[in-house]
Amino acid sequence: MIKMTETKKNPYEYLCHITRVNFYKRGLNYMSGVYYADGHPRQYMECFYKEGCTDMPVIIWIHGGAWDDEFLTASYRPEETLAKLAEAGFFIACLEYRLTRHAVLPACLEDCQMAVRFLREHAEKYHINPEKIGLWGESAGAHIACMVGSDYSGCKMQPVQCVVSFYCPSNLNTLVEDMNHEPGFVVNVLPSPKLEEEEITKILKEMSPVSYAHKQGLPPMLLFHGACDGVVSCNQSIEYAGRLRNEGNEAKLVIVPGQGHGFFSGSKYYDQVIDFFNQNLSE
């Protein structure tokens, strides 16, 4: 039985130290406050790119924070790796979006779709390739990336070409089971904690990326998960990758030994991310 309460645990006490980049010294242009919609102050992007590049493929970075952490913003990102990608000719757009305290899901998913649409519509202005857009998210941000990449709405509005996921909560019902039926931060997904169990199960299923893994022709996905993740079990990505592959979709899974919930230690993991984006957006 699922017991939903108003209590929200904070799973993000692990917050990682971010190595900041001096964009100017790296020869990168930086734009803050690029608004892709005008319905809420958080509907903006922080973007950076190398001066003089044209026809740039796009990477949209999506931060986590249990869909509701006001202290995590578009600036919470693996900045060094994103800067390397920008130096290599990618246009980097770090997404801010409405939190669940502002609007319930699927609002943040819709924000991501609006950002993709905005970039496509302004491709000439920003010198980007509208047909080469990839998503990269961590935790709740990975959930957003995988949902949008899977065309959860069925509208085929804004397809993307590839997705990188860091420790995605991909099956919200089994995630609650993993937490001994204590919902913790998963309660943020619900419009109200005071729902019948059947309705809760239905909503969590609709908001789970695994529910859309059966679709044919999904974009290639690269999934990372820490073997010692105590917030979102690595079984989440194992199940998701398995379902994607069973349906003929391309999904590579990397289990990171000895690491938990947070940005990974070790350049080899980020090198794989760079290679993946090069293969799927540059070639």
Short mmCIF file of C-alpha atoms in Angstrom, two decimals:
data_model
loop_
_atom_site.label_atom_id
_atom_site.label_comp_id
_atom_site.label_asym_id
_atom_site.label_seq_id
_atom_site.Cartn_x
_atom_site.Cartn_y
_atom_site.Cartn_z
CA MET A 1 0.00 0.00 0.00
CA ILE A 2 1.25 3.47 -0.89
CA LYS A 3 0.98 6.01 1.90
CA MET A 4 1.14 9.54 0.56
CA THR A 5 1.76 12.39 2.98
CA GLU A 6 2.60 16.08 2.71
CA THR A 7 6.09 15.40 4.07
CA LYS A 8 8.80 15.86 1.46
CA LYS A 9 12.22 14.41 2.13
CA ASN A 10 15.20 16.13 0.57
CA PRO A 11 17.24 13.58 -1.39
CA TYR A 12 19.62 16.24 -2.66
CA GLU A 13 21.81 16.67 0.39
CA TYR A 14 24.59 15.09 -1.66
CA LEU A 15 24.86 18.17 -3.89
CA CYS A 16 28.11 18.05 -5.81
CA HIS A 17 30.78 20.69 -6.02
CA ILE A 18 30.61 22.23 -9.49
CA THR A 19 33.82 23.22 -11.25
CA ARG A 20 33.05 26.59 -12.82
CA VAL A 21 34.34 27.68 -16.19
CA ASN A 22 35.50 31.14 -17.21
CA PHE A 23 33.58 31.31 -20.46
CA TYR A 24 35.37 34.44 -21.64
CA LYS A 25 38.83 32.92 -21.22
CA ARG A 26 37.68 29.78 -23.02
CA GLY A 27 36.58 31.87 -26.01
CA LEU A 28 32.89 31.12 -25.46
CA ASN A 29 29.94 33.46 -25.74
CA TYR A 30 27.54 33.25 -22.80
CA MET A 31 23.91 34.33 -22.79
CA SER A 32 21.85 34.42 -19.61
CA GLY A 33 18.10 34.83 -19.47
CA VAL A 34 17.16 33.47 -22.89
CA TYR A 35 13.42 33.11 -22.40
CA TYR A 36 11.69 30.41 -24.42
CA ALA A 37 8.23 31.29 -23.03
CA ASP A 38 6.67 34.14 -21.08
CA GLY A 39 4.34 32.31 -18.71
CA HIS A 40 6.69 32.05 -15.73
CA PRO A 41 10.02 33.59 -14.60
CA ARG A 42 11.71 30.17 -14.64
CA GLN A 43 11.03 29.54 -18.33
CA TYR A 44 14.50 30.53 -19.50
CA MET A 45 17.82 29.08 -20.64
CA GLU A 46 21.47 29.89 -20.05
CA CYS A 47 23.34 29.34 -23.32
CA PHE A 48 26.97 29.27 -24.40
CA TYR A 49 28.75 28.56 -27.67
CA LYS A 50 31.95 29.22 -29.58
CA GLU A 51 32.10 32.44 -31.53
CA GLY A 52 32.06 31.99 -35.30
CA CYS A 53 30.47 28.54 -35.35
CA THR A 54 27.52 27.93 -37.64
CA ASP A 55 25.04 25.11 -38.12
CA MET A 56 25.72 24.09 -34.53
CA PRO A 57 24.12 20.94 -33.12
CA VAL A 58 22.33 21.64 -29.84
CA ILE A 59 22.60 20.02 -26.42
CA ILE A 60 19.93 20.93 -23.88
CA TRP A 61 21.10 20.33 -20.31
CA ILE A 62 18.33 19.68 -17.72
CA HIS A 63 19.14 19.88 -14.02
CA GLY A 64 17.55 17.68 -11.36
CA GLY A 65 16.16 18.44 -7.93
CA ALA A 66 13.18 16.12 -7.40
CA TRP A 67 11.15 18.33 -9.76
CA ASP A 68 10.80 20.89 -6.96
CA ASP A 69 14.16 22.03 -5.54
CA GLU A 70 14.28 25.82 -5.87
CA PHE A 71 18.01 25.88 -5.11
CA LEU A 72 18.94 23.85 -8.18
CA THR A 73 18.81 25.93 -11.33
CA ALA A 74 20.11 25.94 -14.89
CA SER A 75 23.56 26.70 -13.40
CA TYR A 76 23.70 23.29 -11.68
CA ARG A 77 25.49 21.42 -14.44
CA PRO A 78 28.66 19.51 -15.41
CA GLU A 79 30.11 22.77 -16.66
CA GLU A 80 33.55 21.55 -17.73
CA THR A 81 32.15 18.85 -20.01
CA LEU A 82 29.55 21.19 -21.45
CA ALA A 83 32.27 23.78 -22.10
CA LYS A 84 34.34 21.18 -23.95
CA LEU A 85 31.33 20.40 -26.11
CA ALA A 86 30.79 24.10 -26.79
CA GLU A 87 34.47 24.45 -27.78
CA ALA A 88 33.93 21.56 -30.20
CA GLY A 89 31.11 23.42 -31.94
CA PHE A 90 27.98 22.53 -29.97
CA PHE A 91 25.41 25.09 -28.87
CA ILE A 92 24.70 24.47 -25.17
CA ALA A 93 21.33 25.46 -23.71
CA CYS A 94 20.90 24.90 -19.96
CA LEU A 95 17.21 24.66 -19.20
CA GLU A 96 15.29 26.19 -16.34
CA TYR A 97 11.69 25.09 -15.95
CA ARG A 98 8.61 25.39 -13.75
CA LEU A 99 8.89 23.39 -10.55
CA THR A 100 5.99 21.38 -9.20
CA ARG A 101 5.36 24.09 -6.62
CA HIS A 102 4.52 26.34 -9.56
CA ALA A 103 2.66 23.89 -11.79
CA VAL A 104 2.10 20.15 -11.56
CA LEU A 105 3.50 17.67 -14.03
CA PRO A 106 3.52 17.56 -17.00
CA ALA A 107 4.31 21.31 -16.85
CA CYS A 108 8.09 20.80 -16.70
CA LEU A 109 7.87 18.35 -19.60
CA GLU A 110 5.92 20.90 -21.60
CA ASP A 111 8.58 23.49 -20.77
CA CYS A 112 11.27 21.27 -22.23
CA GLN A 113 9.22 20.78 -25.38
CA MET A 114 8.69 24.54 -25.64
CA ALA A 115 12.44 25.10 -25.33
CA VAL A 116 13.10 22.66 -28.16
CA ARG A 117 10.48 24.39 -30.28
CA PHE A 118 11.93 27.82 -29.46
CA LEU A 119 15.41 26.78 -30.53
CA ARG A 120 14.10 25.30 -33.77
CA GLU A 121 12.13 28.44 -34.54
CA HIS A 122 15.18 30.62 -33.83
CA ALA A 123 17.73 28.39 -35.52
CA GLU A 124 18.84 31.09 -37.95
CA LYS A 125 19.29 33.67 -35.19
CA TYR A 126 21.47 31.37 -33.07
CA HIS A 127 23.23 29.67 -36.02
CA ILE A 128 22.11 26.21 -34.93
CA ASN A 129 21.04 23.09 -36.78
CA PRO A 130 17.33 22.56 -35.98
CA GLU A 131 17.56 18.89 -36.93
CA LYS A 132 20.38 18.09 -34.49
CA ILE A 133 19.11 18.45 -30.92
CA GLY A 134 20.04 16.22 -28.01
CA LEU A 135 18.95 16.16 -24.37
CA TRP A 136 21.09 15.49 -21.28
CA GLY A 137 19.60 15.41 -17.81
CA GLU A 138 20.39 14.25 -14.30
CA SER A 139 17.89 12.67 -11.89
CA ALA A 140 14.57 14.54 -12.28
CA GLY A 141 16.15 16.26 -15.26
CA ALA A 142 16.94 12.85 -16.74
CA HIS A 143 13.30 11.92 -16.19
CA ILE A 144 12.27 15.01 -18.16
CA ALA A 145 14.75 14.21 -20.93
CA CYS A 146 13.63 10.59 -21.24
CA MET A 147 9.93 11.49 -21.19
CA VAL A 148 10.32 14.14 -23.87
CA GLY A 149 12.68 11.94 -25.88
CA SER A 150 10.09 9.17 -25.73
CA ASP A 151 7.32 11.46 -27.02
CA TYR A 152 5.23 10.70 -23.92
CA SER A 153 2.37 12.87 -25.20
CA GLY A 154 2.08 10.99 -28.49
CA CYS A 155 1.91 14.25 -30.42
CA LYS A 156 5.29 14.01 -32.19
CA MET A 157 5.60 17.74 -31.67
CA GLN A 158 9.29 18.21 -31.01
CA PRO A 159 11.39 15.11 -31.67
CA VAL A 160 15.00 15.04 -30.51
CA GLN A 161 17.87 13.06 -31.95
CA CYS A 162 19.42 11.52 -28.81
CA VAL A 163 19.23 11.44 -25.00
CA VAL A 164 21.81 11.10 -22.22
CA SER A 165 20.41 10.13 -18.82
CA PHE A 166 22.17 10.30 -15.45
CA TYR A 167 20.40 8.18 -12.78
CA CYS A 168 16.87 8.52 -14.11
CA PRO A 169 13.82 7.61 -12.00
CA SER A 170 12.25 5.69 -14.87
CA ASN A 171 9.57 3.60 -13.16
CA LEU A 172 7.96 5.68 -10.43
CA ASN A 173 5.76 2.87 -9.12
CA THR A 174 8.66 0.49 -8.53
CA LEU A 175 10.69 3.40 -7.14
CA VAL A 176 8.07 3.82 -4.43
CA GLU A 177 8.26 0.07 -3.78
CA ASP A 178 12.05 0.32 -3.49
CA MET A 179 11.54 2.95 -0.77
CA ASN A 180 9.36 0.57 1.30
CA HIS A 181 6.24 2.26 -0.03
CA GLU A 182 7.27 5.61 1.42
CA PRO A 183 6.93 8.03 -1.50
CA GLY A 184 9.53 10.56 -0.40
CA PHE A 185 10.25 12.97 -3.26
CA VAL A 186 8.00 11.03 -5.68
CA VAL A 187 5.07 12.81 -4.05
CA ASN A 188 6.16 15.87 -6.06
CA VAL A 189 4.88 14.19 -9.21
CA LEU A 190 1.31 14.13 -7.93
CA PRO A 191 -1.22 16.96 -8.20
CA SER A 192 -2.21 16.17 -4.61
CA PRO A 193 -1.02 13.63 -2.02
CA LYS A 194 -4.64 13.02 -1.03
CA LEU A 195 -5.57 10.61 -3.78
CA GLU A 196 -6.82 7.06 -3.84
CA GLU A 197 -4.12 4.43 -4.32
CA GLU A 198 -5.48 3.39 -7.72
CA GLU A 199 -5.28 6.96 -9.00
CA ILE A 200 -1.76 7.39 -7.62
CA THR A 201 -0.60 4.23 -9.38
CA LYS A 202 -2.17 5.42 -12.64
CA ILE A 203 -0.51 8.84 -12.51
CA LEU A 204 2.90 7.42 -11.62
CA LYS A 205 2.64 5.00 -14.53
CA GLU A 206 1.73 7.81 -16.94
CA MET A 207 4.71 9.83 -15.68
CA SER A 208 7.21 6.94 -15.99
CA PRO A 209 9.57 6.72 -18.99
CA VAL A 210 9.34 2.90 -18.97
CA SER A 211 5.70 3.25 -19.96
CA TYR A 212 6.82 4.55 -23.36
CA ALA A 213 9.79 2.25 -23.96
CA HIS A 214 7.64 0.06 -26.20
CA LYS A 215 7.55 2.69 -28.94
CA GLN A 216 9.46 1.96 -32.10
CA GLY A 217 12.13 4.30 -33.40
CA LEU A 218 12.97 6.16 -30.21
CA PRO A 219 16.17 8.22 -30.29
CA PRO A 220 19.41 6.54 -29.15
CA MET A 221 19.84 6.71 -25.39
CA LEU A 222 22.92 6.52 -23.18
CA LEU A 223 22.04 5.71 -19.57
CA PHE A 224 24.38 6.09 -16.59
CA HIS A 225 23.63 5.00 -13.03
CA GLY A 226 25.72 4.70 -9.89
CA ALA A 227 25.85 1.15 -8.54
CA CYS A 228 25.54 2.50 -4.98
CA ASP A 229 22.76 5.00 -5.60
CA GLY A 230 20.69 5.13 -2.42
CA VAL A 231 18.19 7.68 -3.75
CA VAL A 232 17.21 6.18 -7.11
CA SER A 233 18.13 2.51 -7.35
CA CYS A 234 20.26 1.51 -10.34
CA ASN A 235 17.53 -1.05 -11.05
CA GLN A 236 15.59 1.87 -12.51
CA SER A 237 18.03 2.29 -15.38
CA ILE A 238 18.60 -1.46 -15.73
CA GLU A 239 14.86 -2.02 -16.23
CA TYR A 240 14.52 0.95 -18.59
CA ALA A 241 17.46 -0.05 -20.78
CA GLY A 242 16.16 -3.61 -20.95
CA ARG A 243 12.71 -2.54 -22.07
CA LEU A 244 14.09 -0.17 -24.67
CA ARG A 245 16.32 -2.88 -26.14
CA ASN A 246 13.55 -5.46 -26.14
CA GLU A 247 11.59 -3.17 -28.44
CA GLY A 248 14.51 -2.71 -30.81
CA ASN A 249 15.55 0.74 -29.57
CA GLU A 250 19.18 1.70 -29.07
CA ALA A 251 20.06 1.99 -25.40
CA LYS A 252 23.51 1.72 -23.85
CA LEU A 253 23.69 1.27 -20.08
CA VAL A 254 26.72 2.19 -17.98
CA ILE A 255 26.65 1.16 -14.32
CA VAL A 256 29.23 3.23 -12.45
CA PRO A 257 30.85 1.12 -9.72
CA GLY A 258 31.19 2.51 -6.21
CA GLN A 259 29.29 5.73 -6.91
CA GLY A 260 25.94 7.01 -5.73
CA HIS A 261 23.44 9.70 -6.63
CA GLY A 262 25.29 12.66 -8.07
CA PHE A 263 27.73 13.71 -10.76
CA PHE A 264 30.25 10.95 -11.32
CA SER A 265 33.92 11.07 -10.47
CA GLY A 266 36.08 10.09 -13.42
CA SER A 267 36.62 11.71 -16.80
CA LYS A 268 36.01 8.43 -18.66
CA TYR A 269 32.27 8.70 -18.04
CA TYR A 270 32.09 12.23 -19.43
CA ASP A 271 34.27 11.22 -22.37
CA GLN A 272 31.60 8.68 -23.24
CA VAL A 273 28.99 11.43 -23.15
CA ILE A 274 31.09 13.56 -25.52
CA ASP A 275 31.60 10.61 -27.89
CA PHE A 276 27.87 9.82 -27.83
CA PHE A 277 26.87 13.37 -28.77
CA ASN A 278 29.52 13.47 -31.49
CA GLN A 279 28.24 10.22 -32.98
CA ASN A 280 24.58 11.19 -32.90
CA LEU A 281 24.64 14.93 -33.55
CA SER A 282 27.84 15.72 -35.46
CA GLU A 283 28.25 12.87 -37.92
#
